[in-house]
XYZ file of C-alpha atoms in Angstrom:
734
model
C -0.095 0.270 -0.336
C 1.316 3.127 -1.228
C 1.305 6.860 1.066
C -0.374 9.182 -0.710
C 1.880 12.498 -1.541
C -0.347 15.344 -0.158
C 2.473 17.922 -1.151
C 1.772 20.391 -3.905
C 3.638 20.705 -6.784
C 4.559 24.914 -7.270
C 4.409 24.811 -10.203
C 1.167 23.590 -9.944
C 0.298 25.836 -7.308
C 1.562 29.015 -9.287
C -0.111 28.375 -12.595
C -3.342 28.079 -10.503
C -5.579 31.064 -11.232
C -6.230 33.637 -8.603
C -9.403 33.158 -6.796
C -12.053 35.968 -7.062
C -12.374 38.759 -3.767
C -15.537 37.204 -2.191
C -17.353 41.089 -1.357
C -19.693 41.257 1.544
C -23.556 40.527 1.277
C -26.060 42.897 -0.199
C -27.430 42.740 2.913
C -24.217 44.022 5.621
C -23.033 46.533 2.770
C -26.679 48.494 2.646
C -26.212 48.211 6.637
C -22.320 49.249 6.361
C -21.540 45.681 8.911
C -18.826 43.930 8.797
C -19.834 40.559 6.627
C -17.446 37.341 7.183
C -18.068 36.481 3.772
C -19.503 33.109 3.683
C -23.492 32.746 1.939
C -25.145 32.191 5.025
C -23.173 34.981 6.970
C -22.993 35.241 9.982
C -25.668 37.832 10.157
C -27.912 37.250 8.065
C -28.312 33.904 10.008
C -28.576 35.303 13.602
C -31.288 38.116 12.135
C -33.631 35.955 9.825
C -33.120 37.919 6.907
C -32.233 36.629 3.624
C -28.756 36.414 2.366
C -27.786 37.447 -1.720
C -24.299 37.498 -2.014
C -23.344 40.724 -3.986
C -22.034 39.472 -6.868
C -25.441 38.007 -7.766
C -26.477 41.657 -8.196
C -25.523 43.255 -10.919
C -25.595 47.009 -11.003
C -27.177 49.783 -12.503
C -26.199 50.946 -15.270
C -25.096 54.768 -14.582
C -27.734 57.268 -16.504
C -25.534 59.706 -18.545
C -26.651 63.149 -17.901
C -29.599 64.026 -20.479
C -28.929 67.528 -20.377
C -25.431 67.244 -21.316
C -25.567 68.308 -24.944
C -27.692 70.669 -24.350
C -25.874 72.418 -21.813
C -23.048 72.280 -24.223
C -25.105 74.134 -27.491
C -26.016 76.634 -24.779
C -22.655 77.318 -24.579
C -21.666 77.285 -27.159
C -24.385 79.454 -28.164
C -23.705 81.703 -25.269
C -19.851 81.901 -26.211
C -20.776 82.965 -29.321
C -22.944 86.318 -28.934
C -20.171 86.620 -26.278
C -17.626 87.354 -29.512
C -19.851 89.839 -31.293
C -20.668 92.047 -28.103
C -24.734 90.460 -28.354
C -26.388 91.276 -24.537
C -28.332 88.183 -23.292
C -29.257 86.802 -20.056
C -27.076 83.688 -19.214
C -28.622 80.337 -18.872
C -26.169 80.441 -15.093
C -26.606 83.750 -14.411
C -23.542 87.178 -13.601
C -21.066 84.333 -12.117
C -21.374 82.020 -14.340
C -20.813 83.845 -17.254
C -17.165 85.794 -14.570
C -16.446 82.090 -14.618
C -16.951 81.220 -18.291
C -15.899 85.060 -19.863
C -12.329 84.519 -17.101
C -11.913 80.747 -18.850
C -12.040 82.043 -23.368
C -9.843 84.616 -21.698
C -6.678 80.908 -21.434
C -6.495 78.955 -24.445
C -6.993 76.073 -23.324
C -11.427 76.010 -22.242
C -11.847 74.345 -18.626
C -14.288 71.934 -18.869
C -16.935 72.535 -15.695
C -17.470 70.106 -13.206
C -21.137 68.592 -11.857
C -22.102 71.226 -8.735
C -22.712 69.164 -5.783
C -25.297 70.435 -3.236
C -23.476 68.009 -0.336
C -20.757 70.014 1.881
C -17.582 68.381 2.472
C -16.512 66.222 4.826
C -13.041 67.776 6.734
C -11.992 64.434 8.208
C -12.761 62.597 4.641
C -10.832 65.120 2.559
C -7.665 64.368 5.312
C -7.678 61.312 5.971
C -7.752 60.812 2.026
C -11.737 59.978 1.378
C -14.806 60.515 -0.883
C -17.796 62.157 1.614
C -19.363 58.624 0.463
C -17.169 56.588 1.400
C -15.895 54.485 4.622
C -13.005 53.670 5.830
C -14.428 49.889 7.035
C -16.755 49.686 4.300
C -15.904 46.894 0.888
C -14.020 48.312 -1.811
C -15.058 46.806 -4.855
C -11.393 47.160 -6.447
C -9.862 44.502 -3.976
C -7.843 46.400 -1.749
C -8.225 45.522 1.775
C -10.607 47.745 4.115
C -8.098 49.991 6.667
C -8.183 48.791 9.976
C -8.827 52.561 10.833
C -5.932 52.723 12.776
C -4.658 55.536 10.965
C -7.932 57.864 10.770
C -9.415 61.021 12.797
C -13.045 60.877 13.169
C -15.888 63.909 14.012
C -16.159 61.961 17.192
C -12.044 60.962 17.956
C -12.215 64.741 17.857
C -15.064 64.963 20.335
C -13.419 62.924 22.052
C -10.258 65.361 22.754
C -12.084 67.771 23.151
C -14.010 66.498 26.481
C -10.666 65.705 27.951
C -9.028 68.607 26.852
C -12.173 71.325 27.750
C -13.703 69.199 31.444
C -15.391 72.256 33.033
C -16.402 75.299 30.701
C -19.770 74.432 31.199
C -20.378 78.140 33.880
C -20.442 80.020 31.034
C -23.415 79.477 30.405
C -25.265 78.712 33.548
C -22.950 79.203 35.990
C -21.704 76.591 37.869
C -23.427 72.563 37.654
C -24.499 71.780 41.296
C -23.084 68.048 41.418
C -24.852 66.730 45.051
C -27.925 68.329 43.612
C -31.126 65.802 43.572
C -33.746 67.059 39.984
C -35.803 64.060 41.089
C -36.758 66.525 44.160
C -37.432 69.048 41.446
C -39.896 67.315 39.074
C -43.584 67.467 40.098
C -45.247 64.229 41.335
C -46.267 62.164 38.597
C -49.880 62.680 39.048
C -48.909 67.015 38.461
C -46.247 65.258 35.345
C -48.869 64.500 33.461
C -51.340 66.732 33.772
C -48.362 69.279 33.438
C -47.820 66.358 29.436
C -51.321 67.102 29.048
C -51.927 71.018 28.852
C -48.263 71.453 26.804
C -49.638 69.803 25.034
C -53.047 71.197 23.335
C -51.214 74.738 24.373
C -47.808 74.521 22.913
C -47.172 71.432 21.395
C -49.640 72.735 18.226
C -47.772 76.372 17.424
C -43.830 74.032 17.627
C -44.761 69.777 16.832
C -40.834 70.176 18.373
C -41.643 66.797 20.395
C -43.384 63.785 18.869
C -46.557 62.738 20.782
C -46.703 59.004 20.949
C -43.220 58.150 21.622
C -42.568 61.081 24.112
C -45.378 60.015 25.883
C -44.755 56.397 26.355
C -41.043 57.652 27.612
C -42.948 59.969 29.310
C -44.471 56.502 31.883
C -41.538 54.734 31.139
C -39.312 57.645 33.448
C -42.021 58.515 36.185
C -40.606 55.195 38.178
C -36.763 56.075 37.884
C -36.787 60.489 37.420
C -33.643 59.523 40.283
C -31.919 56.829 36.992
C -33.502 59.104 34.415
C -31.253 59.970 30.951
C -30.003 63.713 31.720
C -30.976 64.964 27.749
C -34.441 63.922 28.355
C -35.399 64.895 32.092
C -33.523 68.215 30.233
C -36.056 68.221 27.931
C -39.400 67.498 30.685
C -38.246 70.430 32.711
C -38.506 72.385 29.637
C -41.900 70.848 28.896
C -43.359 72.222 31.986
C -41.481 75.553 31.817
C -43.460 76.254 28.919
C -46.777 74.396 29.907
C -46.589 77.214 32.753
C -46.305 79.695 31.021
C -49.310 79.211 28.375
C -51.323 79.570 31.594
C -52.709 82.852 33.069
C -51.815 82.839 37.721
C -56.062 82.299 38.366
C -55.077 78.856 35.964
C -52.089 78.317 37.171
C -52.888 78.395 40.934
C -56.059 76.367 40.167
C -54.034 73.562 38.920
C -51.011 74.040 40.495
C -51.782 75.517 43.559
C -49.089 78.134 43.330
C -47.725 80.731 41.791
C -46.640 80.654 38.277
C -43.673 82.582 39.101
C -42.673 80.308 41.638
C -43.451 77.091 39.662
C -41.010 78.619 36.959
C -38.949 79.316 38.999
C -38.498 76.331 39.808
C -38.746 74.465 36.339
C -36.302 75.960 35.091
C -34.230 76.136 37.810
C -34.302 71.906 36.795
C -33.289 72.341 33.317
C -30.933 74.938 33.705
C -29.417 71.964 35.270
C -30.319 68.701 33.397
C -28.870 70.855 31.222
C -25.151 71.748 32.163
C -26.055 68.037 32.960
C -26.654 66.478 29.938
C -23.896 68.954 28.301
C -26.444 70.018 25.445
C -23.359 72.224 24.297
C -20.351 69.834 23.599
C -23.263 68.111 22.639
C -25.016 66.886 18.944
C -27.826 65.841 20.838
C -31.646 67.332 18.987
C -33.132 65.974 21.543
C -31.222 68.948 24.313
C -30.999 71.571 21.872
C -34.888 71.101 21.734
C -34.217 71.410 25.052
C -32.439 74.504 25.348
C -34.835 75.699 22.782
C -37.783 74.660 24.683
C -36.472 76.686 27.749
C -35.311 79.912 25.823
C -39.729 80.634 25.045
C -40.223 79.805 28.793
C -37.523 82.389 29.489
C -38.671 85.340 27.224
C -41.636 87.516 29.615
C -38.663 88.360 31.817
C -35.569 88.830 29.380
C -34.182 91.515 27.276
C -35.448 90.848 23.949
C -31.175 91.955 23.064
C -29.839 89.697 25.809
C -31.674 86.211 25.468
C -31.355 87.279 20.625
C -27.378 86.403 21.926
C -28.769 83.629 23.912
C -30.665 81.964 20.670
C -27.930 82.774 18.373
C -26.688 80.472 20.472
C -29.168 77.652 20.123
C -28.967 78.341 16.230
C -25.044 77.833 16.375
C -25.516 74.341 18.198
C -28.619 73.403 14.778
C -25.823 74.959 12.664
C -23.440 71.590 13.688
C -26.356 68.968 14.885
C -26.771 69.749 10.616
C -30.374 70.260 10.788
C -30.288 72.834 8.964
C -28.479 70.748 5.071
C -31.124 68.923 4.050
C -27.781 66.697 3.269
C -27.861 65.731 6.955
C -31.680 65.275 6.879
C -31.608 62.817 4.991
C -29.707 60.495 5.695
C -31.734 59.877 9.035
C -34.840 57.982 9.707
C -38.594 59.345 8.922
C -38.678 60.219 11.915
C -36.093 61.261 12.322
C -35.473 63.527 9.870
C -38.670 65.376 10.164
C -38.459 66.323 14.027
C -35.127 68.203 12.428
C -36.645 70.099 10.150
C -39.819 71.093 12.129
C -37.066 72.302 15.149
C -34.835 74.204 12.016
C -38.034 76.156 11.433
C -39.430 76.581 14.852
C -36.065 77.653 16.239
C -35.525 80.138 13.276
C -38.986 81.413 12.328
C -38.960 82.286 16.750
C -35.292 84.097 16.052
C -36.871 85.937 14.089
C -39.307 87.967 15.990
C -37.067 88.557 18.556
C -34.731 89.727 15.553
C -36.934 92.147 15.627
C -37.843 92.948 19.023
C -34.179 93.961 19.348
C -33.962 95.912 16.276
C -30.970 93.313 15.173
C -30.563 93.244 10.962
C -29.145 89.808 11.541
C -31.310 87.138 10.936
C -31.508 83.089 9.956
C -34.632 83.951 7.704
C -31.875 83.953 4.739
C -31.690 81.920 1.119
C -28.421 80.051 2.866
C -29.550 77.491 3.703
C -32.334 74.728 1.772
C -33.555 73.236 5.674
C -37.197 71.405 3.832
C -40.824 72.852 4.808
C -41.995 70.450 8.039
C -44.983 67.224 5.871
C -48.251 68.363 6.852
C -48.672 64.789 8.287
C -49.638 64.546 12.158
C -47.385 62.559 14.909
C -49.328 59.295 14.097
C -48.842 58.778 11.399
C -44.740 59.342 11.672
C -42.705 55.796 13.490
C -39.373 55.131 14.233
C -39.828 51.910 11.812
C -40.813 53.538 9.091
C -38.424 54.177 5.747
C -40.757 55.734 3.769
C -42.072 58.978 4.357
C -46.297 59.205 4.614
C -47.985 60.825 2.086
C -48.931 64.107 2.616
C -52.186 65.827 3.322
C -53.747 68.938 1.727
C -56.062 69.478 4.706
C -55.491 70.768 8.287
C -53.166 68.052 9.877
C -52.128 68.795 14.021
C -48.772 70.074 11.984
C -51.045 72.754 9.339
C -50.057 75.483 11.947
C -46.006 74.333 11.693
C -46.729 73.852 8.120
C -48.924 77.145 6.367
C -46.244 78.831 8.531
C -42.744 77.502 7.539
C -44.654 78.882 3.747
C -45.485 81.947 4.418
C -41.630 82.484 5.260
C -39.994 80.471 3.458
C -41.699 82.686 0.865
C -39.978 85.687 2.735
C -36.730 85.172 3.580
C -36.359 85.102 -0.619
C -38.001 88.044 -1.295
C -37.104 91.682 -2.843
C -38.674 93.565 -0.494
C -37.707 91.441 2.756
C -34.150 91.009 1.879
C -33.714 94.634 1.693
C -33.890 95.130 5.421
C -30.614 92.634 5.772
C -28.404 91.922 3.045
C -29.101 93.661 -0.284
C -26.882 91.374 -1.154
C -28.429 87.715 -0.660
C -30.837 88.868 -2.999
C -28.237 87.465 -5.808
C -28.738 83.762 -4.406
C -32.194 84.030 -3.562
C -34.480 81.492 -4.806
C -37.690 82.337 -6.994
C -40.482 80.819 -5.542
C -43.098 82.866 -7.250
C -46.420 80.303 -7.455
C -48.152 83.282 -10.491
C -47.020 83.799 -14.005
C -48.048 87.124 -14.267
C -44.675 89.727 -13.661
C -46.998 92.309 -12.695
C -48.504 90.185 -9.641
C -46.322 92.369 -6.347
C -44.905 88.959 -3.864
C -46.824 90.140 -1.801
C -50.456 89.753 -3.798
C -48.906 86.905 -4.707
C -47.875 84.634 -1.539
C -51.468 85.850 -0.072
C -53.653 84.203 -2.505
C -51.023 80.434 -2.340
C -51.648 80.914 0.949
C -54.963 81.365 0.616
C -56.115 79.293 -2.469
C -53.420 76.242 -0.648
C -54.389 76.598 2.969
C -56.769 78.557 4.506
C -59.608 78.200 2.958
C -60.032 74.972 4.746
C -59.998 76.587 8.307
C -62.664 75.619 10.528
C -62.964 79.038 12.836
C -64.979 77.193 14.816
C -62.251 74.725 15.941
C -59.781 76.341 18.095
C -56.541 75.200 16.563
C -57.926 76.343 12.916
C -58.684 79.243 14.087
C -55.374 80.605 15.403
C -53.926 78.877 12.170
C -56.375 80.717 10.151
C -56.220 84.765 12.125
C -52.299 84.181 12.531
C -51.275 83.545 8.751
C -54.103 86.523 7.667
C -52.338 89.422 10.258
C -49.027 87.720 9.034
C -49.226 88.918 5.294
C -51.586 91.314 5.986
C -48.881 93.345 7.912
C -46.938 91.870 5.020
C -48.777 93.792 2.711
C -48.401 97.090 5.317
C -44.887 96.865 4.967
C -44.524 96.706 1.202
C -46.763 100.453 0.764
C -44.567 101.625 3.633
C -41.336 100.898 1.158
C -42.867 102.577 -2.099
C -43.856 105.333 -0.216
C -40.918 105.108 1.151
C -38.091 104.716 -2.239
C -36.311 107.399 -4.310
C -37.915 110.028 -4.677
C -40.887 109.216 -2.110
C -44.490 108.556 -3.115
C -47.719 110.225 -1.485
C -50.230 107.661 -1.221
C -53.087 108.992 -2.766
C -56.490 108.893 -0.823
C -57.521 105.528 -2.378
C -54.725 104.496 -1.669
C -54.274 106.108 1.690
C -57.580 104.633 3.096
C -56.119 101.056 1.246
C -53.149 101.898 3.946
C -55.902 102.463 6.898
C -58.137 99.339 6.375
C -55.077 96.907 6.190
C -54.048 98.137 9.801
C -57.383 97.998 10.925
C -57.902 94.292 9.362
C -54.209 93.815 11.818
C -56.219 95.631 14.988
C -59.151 92.848 13.941
C -57.539 89.568 13.686
C -55.291 90.613 16.681
C -58.115 90.852 18.705
C -60.234 87.993 17.220
C -57.527 86.238 18.898
C -56.992 87.942 21.825
C -60.683 87.644 22.440
C -61.655 85.053 22.029
C -62.192 81.396 24.657
C -60.531 79.296 22.331
C -57.163 80.940 21.747
C -56.810 81.075 25.270
C -54.164 78.578 25.725
C -52.177 79.645 22.392
C -51.816 83.620 24.802
C -48.583 83.172 25.093
C -47.121 83.348 21.028
C -49.171 86.050 21.059
C -48.185 88.291 23.603
C -45.125 88.665 21.478
C -46.566 89.630 18.486
C -48.462 92.783 19.525
C -49.339 94.905 16.224
C -47.637 97.752 16.814
C -46.825 98.603 12.817
C -50.978 99.366 12.818
C -50.963 101.298 15.939
C -48.794 103.807 14.942
C -50.078 104.048 10.835
C -53.417 104.040 12.772
C -52.596 107.273 15.400
C -50.486 108.913 12.196
C -53.097 109.121 10.081
C -55.282 110.406 12.857
C -53.324 113.087 13.754
C -53.145 114.563 9.916
C -56.784 113.011 9.564
C -59.210 113.457 11.947
C -62.199 113.225 9.826
C -61.443 110.888 8.301
C -64.354 108.327 6.725
C -62.247 105.338 8.599
C -62.209 107.269 12.367
C -64.826 106.618 14.043
C -64.365 102.732 13.139
C -60.221 102.605 14.061
C -60.820 104.181 16.656
C -63.399 101.652 17.769
C -60.971 98.981 16.967
C -57.601 100.405 18.755
C -60.372 100.259 22.300
C -61.508 97.013 21.740
C -57.410 95.558 20.684
C -56.845 97.674 24.228
C -59.423 95.571 25.947
C -58.702 92.066 24.409
C -55.610 92.631 25.198
C -54.679 94.789 28.517
C -57.545 94.565 30.205
C -56.109 92.339 33.065
C -53.132 94.177 33.119
C -51.969 95.230 36.167
C -50.228 97.620 33.533
C -49.658 98.925 29.987
C -45.707 99.299 30.822
C -43.922 101.069 27.547
C -46.592 100.371 24.888
C -48.354 102.626 26.410
C -45.413 105.118 26.694
C -44.294 104.229 23.088
C -47.703 105.860 21.030
C -49.173 107.608 23.999
C -48.227 110.953 22.508
C -48.773 110.778 19.320
C -52.477 109.058 20.446
C -53.160 111.782 22.517
C -52.431 114.501 20.012
C -53.884 112.246 17.434
C -57.406 112.500 19.887
C -56.957 116.391 20.616
C -57.533 116.990 16.439
C -60.686 114.100 16.908
C -62.661 116.267 19.783
C -61.340 119.482 18.113
C -63.021 119.074 14.313
C -65.733 117.425 16.141
C -66.390 121.420 18.163
C -66.221 122.840 14.573
C -68.505 120.765 13.536
C -70.852 121.446 16.906
C -71.127 117.405 17.152
C -70.043 115.315 20.071
C -67.350 112.897 21.007
C -67.294 109.934 23.264
C -63.682 109.161 24.521
C -62.737 105.296 24.076
C -61.990 103.725 27.390
C -58.294 103.715 26.176
C -58.420 106.898 25.418
C -58.861 107.288 29.462
C -57.216 104.847 30.448
C -53.747 106.109 28.225
C -54.325 110.114 30.116
C -53.787 107.975 33.058
C -50.469 106.316 32.991
C -49.527 109.684 31.445
C -51.232 111.432 34.688
C -48.533 109.212 36.907
C -45.698 109.426 34.760
C -45.578 112.632 35.410
C -46.192 112.478 39.018
C -43.596 110.200 39.750
C -41.307 112.339 37.628
C -41.815 115.492 39.875
C -41.944 113.150 43.186
C -38.455 112.087 41.435
C -36.760 115.415 40.350
C -38.892 118.315 41.247
C -38.462 119.313 45.631
C -41.326 120.602 46.912
C -40.747 122.697 50.896
C -39.906 118.875 52.584
C -37.620 118.466 50.410
C -39.969 115.193 49.126
C -40.441 115.755 45.494
C -44.365 116.385 43.767
C -46.594 114.719 46.551
C -44.932 116.557 49.355
C -45.357 119.687 47.845
C -49.397 118.497 49.157
C -48.166 116.878 52.716
C -48.253 113.370 50.410
C -51.405 112.925 50.138
C -52.516 112.333 46.371
C -56.310 113.586 47.103
C -55.348 117.151 47.300
C -52.379 117.621 44.349
C -54.081 119.455 41.736
C -55.455 116.818 38.387
C -54.058 117.662 35.230
C -56.945 118.341 34.015
C -59.398 115.742 31.542
C -58.320 114.689 28.134
C -61.366 117.397 26.644
C -63.851 116.086 28.268
C -61.860 113.041 29.418
C -60.914 110.371 32.280
C -64.122 109.998 33.453
C -65.066 114.113 34.281
C -67.815 116.553 33.836
C -66.180 118.193 30.720
C -65.230 121.578 33.030
C -61.814 120.935 33.197
C -61.883 121.325 36.987
C -61.527 117.352 37.019
C -64.043 116.896 39.398
C -66.062 114.753 37.899
C -66.691 110.950 37.824
C -63.356 109.350 38.536
C -61.109 112.293 38.823
C -58.845 112.529 40.895
C -60.293 112.093 43.796
C -62.017 109.343 43.265
C -62.044 105.714 41.912
C -59.045 107.243 39.346
C -57.104 108.103 41.680
C -52.654 108.748 40.107
C -50.859 108.260 43.616
C -48.573 106.136 42.433
C -48.456 104.680 46.083
C -51.691 103.570 45.713
C -51.141 101.259 42.541
C -52.165 101.770 38.908
C -55.723 100.827 38.208
C -56.298 100.720 34.709
C -59.537 99.733 35.083
C -61.943 101.590 37.373
C -65.309 99.861 39.020
C -67.479 102.937 36.524
C -66.732 102.985 33.255
C -69.588 105.435 32.353
C -67.724 106.723 29.544
C -69.121 110.907 28.765
C -71.072 112.212 26.055
C -70.118 115.846 26.197
C -68.873 119.426 23.445
C -66.675 120.452 26.384
C -65.281 123.852 25.944
C -61.630 122.194 28.137
C -58.515 121.210 26.247
C -55.583 119.476 26.809
C -54.035 120.345 30.017
C -51.097 121.861 29.155
C -49.656 120.688 31.943
C -49.377 117.277 30.168
C -45.661 115.539 30.209
C -43.118 116.048 27.105
C -43.690 112.716 25.297
C -41.640 112.101 22.376
C -42.578 111.699 18.896
C -42.094 107.988 17.966
C -39.546 108.654 15.076
C -37.517 109.952 18.568
C -37.657 107.346 20.288
C -34.366 106.386 22.736
C -34.465 103.142 21.399
C -31.758 102.261 23.700
C -33.137 104.217 26.529
C -36.321 102.004 26.792
C -36.424 98.952 30.060
C -36.825 95.857 28.438
C -38.462 94.035 30.742
C -40.979 96.208 31.661
C -41.736 95.981 27.646
C -41.557 92.246 28.173
C -44.831 92.401 30.875
C -47.093 94.045 27.618
C -45.392 93.149 24.451
C-alpha cells in the first residue's frame, strides 16, 4: 500500500488562477457592518435576513446626464453671442458669466465639473476618503479595507475636546451643582401628566418640536425612575414643564397646581438649567438637547431683555448648525421620523429667532436664502414612526402640523423676497430662489404669496376649531402685515411716493385688518391657550399707522372705526393687565394728539364725542408718569418731590385736567367729575395703578376744555431712544 503524497506541486500552485475576491453580502453592505463573507453570513443567520451575495447583483448602469448635450450647446451659443458683443441673459447668471469669461481668456477651455450641493467632509478629505466612502467599508477594487487605526474622525475629535475642556459649563448657566438631586425638583406623577397634557394642548400644536406618541411612552417609563433618568430626557421634561406653566394665566396656574406661576416657573427653569448642564448640551450633537434648550429660551422670554435673548438664541442656532438640521443633505440620511423632527425644530427655531430679532431692533436673522432645510410635512405625529423607511404622503387638509406648515410656507417665501432682503442684506437677492407661484410678473410678491396661502391652506380652516382659528387668523395677520410693509417701502422710495387718497384709505384698512385679527385671537375663548405666543406679536405697526393718519385726518371716513378698533384691541390685550407698560409710553403722545385733533374737529362741526376707554387709560398713565417724575425731580417744601408739596396726600394734589372732557371728567376742566383725582381714578403712584375702575361710564360731551398744559412732554415715535427703553417692562406687555 503506497502513501498518498499530499504535497502540492509548486509549479501547479503558481499556475493555478487566483481566486476572485468575495464581497460582503448585500444586507451587510447596506447596513455598513462587517460581513464574514460566508453565505449565509453570521449576521443574516442571526437576524433571519435573506443573505444575498453581492456578486449576484448586477449594478445598475449609471444614467447618462441627459441635459449635458443641451447645456454644451447653450454654452456654445452664449460664447458666440459674447464674441459678437450681443447682450443677453446667461442661463447661469452673472457668477457663471464671469467664470466663463475668465476661462475664455486662456487658450484652453476648462471643462466644468458638475456642482454638488453636499458640503465636503473635512475629516474625509484629511483621511483621503471620498465623502460617501467609509474607511471600514468593502472596497470593490480588490484592495483590503483600512483597519481604522490611522483615521481621524469627528468622534475622536469630540472625545479629545471633552478631555481637554471638561469644565466649561459656567460660561452660560453658571456652575453646575454636582450634588443636587434633580429628581426632587420634578413634580409628582399626577402633576407631570397634567403638565404634559397642558403642553400638548397649548404649546405642541404651535411648535411641533416633540413627537407626541413616542414622548408620552418615554414619560410613562421615566416617572417610575426619575433618579436614573437620562440627563437629556430630563432636560426636555423640565423644559416641557416650563412651557406648560407659561401657557397658563395666573388664576389657571394656581387652580391647577396650587402655586403662583412665578414660583413654579422659577423652580422648573432652575431644574432645566441644571439638567442642560448635566447633559452637556452645548458640547453635544443631540437634537433633543437642542429642543430642551429651545423650549427653555421660549419660557424665559417674558422676563428676559430681547437683546439678551437674541444672543442666547444665536448659541442655539449655532448648535443647530453643528448638528446639521439646517442642511437637507444631512436630514435625508436620518430615518423618516428623525428627519421630520429635525426640520420642525429648525423652522421653529429660526422663526422664533426672527421675531426676537425684530423685537431687539436687530438686522441679523436666520430667515435668509442661505440654507436648504425643507418645510415640515403636513402629516400628524401618529403617521410618523421610528421604523418607517418611506415618508407618509402629505395631506391637503388640516392636520396637527397645519400651523407650523403654514408658517413655514409663508416664511420660506419671504426669506427669498426682495423687499425682505432689502432690510437685511440686499446682496443676497442674487442667490435668492424664485418662489413666485403666479406667472403674472406684474403681481406683487405679497399678493402672489397671499393668493397661494389662501387657496392652498386657509380655505380649509374651520373658524369654530380653536387650532384652525389660530392658524387662520395668525396667518392672515402675518400676510396683512407684509402687505402693509410693502406700502411703507413704496412710500419710502426715491423719490418718496405719497399715497393717493384711495391708497391712503387702503392702508388704513390694512391696519384695521391687523387690529381686528389680533383682537379676534386675544378675545376669543377658543384661543386662550395660545396667548403665550400672541403676547410677543403685538400689532405695533398698525397702531402707529392709524394714529399718524388720525393726527393728519381727524375726520377721516374710517376715523370712528379706527378708534373703536383700537379700543377693542386694547381691552382684549390689557383688560387684565396691571399696567400697559412701555406700549403706552411709546404711543401715548401721538395717541393723545390724535384725540385732541379729533375733539377740535368735532367742536368746529358742532358734534359731540365719546371718549374711548383706552384713551382715558392712557391719560391716567401719563398723569402717573408725570407724578412719578415730579416726585423724583421737583423739590417741594419738605424736599420730598411733587406729592410732598401737598403733605404727601395725593387727593390734595391738583388734577392734570380731563382729556377734553376725558378721564371721567365733567367737561369743565376742573377734574371734579366722576372718576377725577378724588375718585377711583386716583393717580397716587403709592396706591398702585388700576386701568379699569369700578365705574366704566363714558362721557359724551361738547366740552370747552382742552388738553392740560401740564401733561408730560413725550417724544415722537420717530425720535424714540430705543437704547433707553426698559425692555423688562416692555416684555410684560409686548
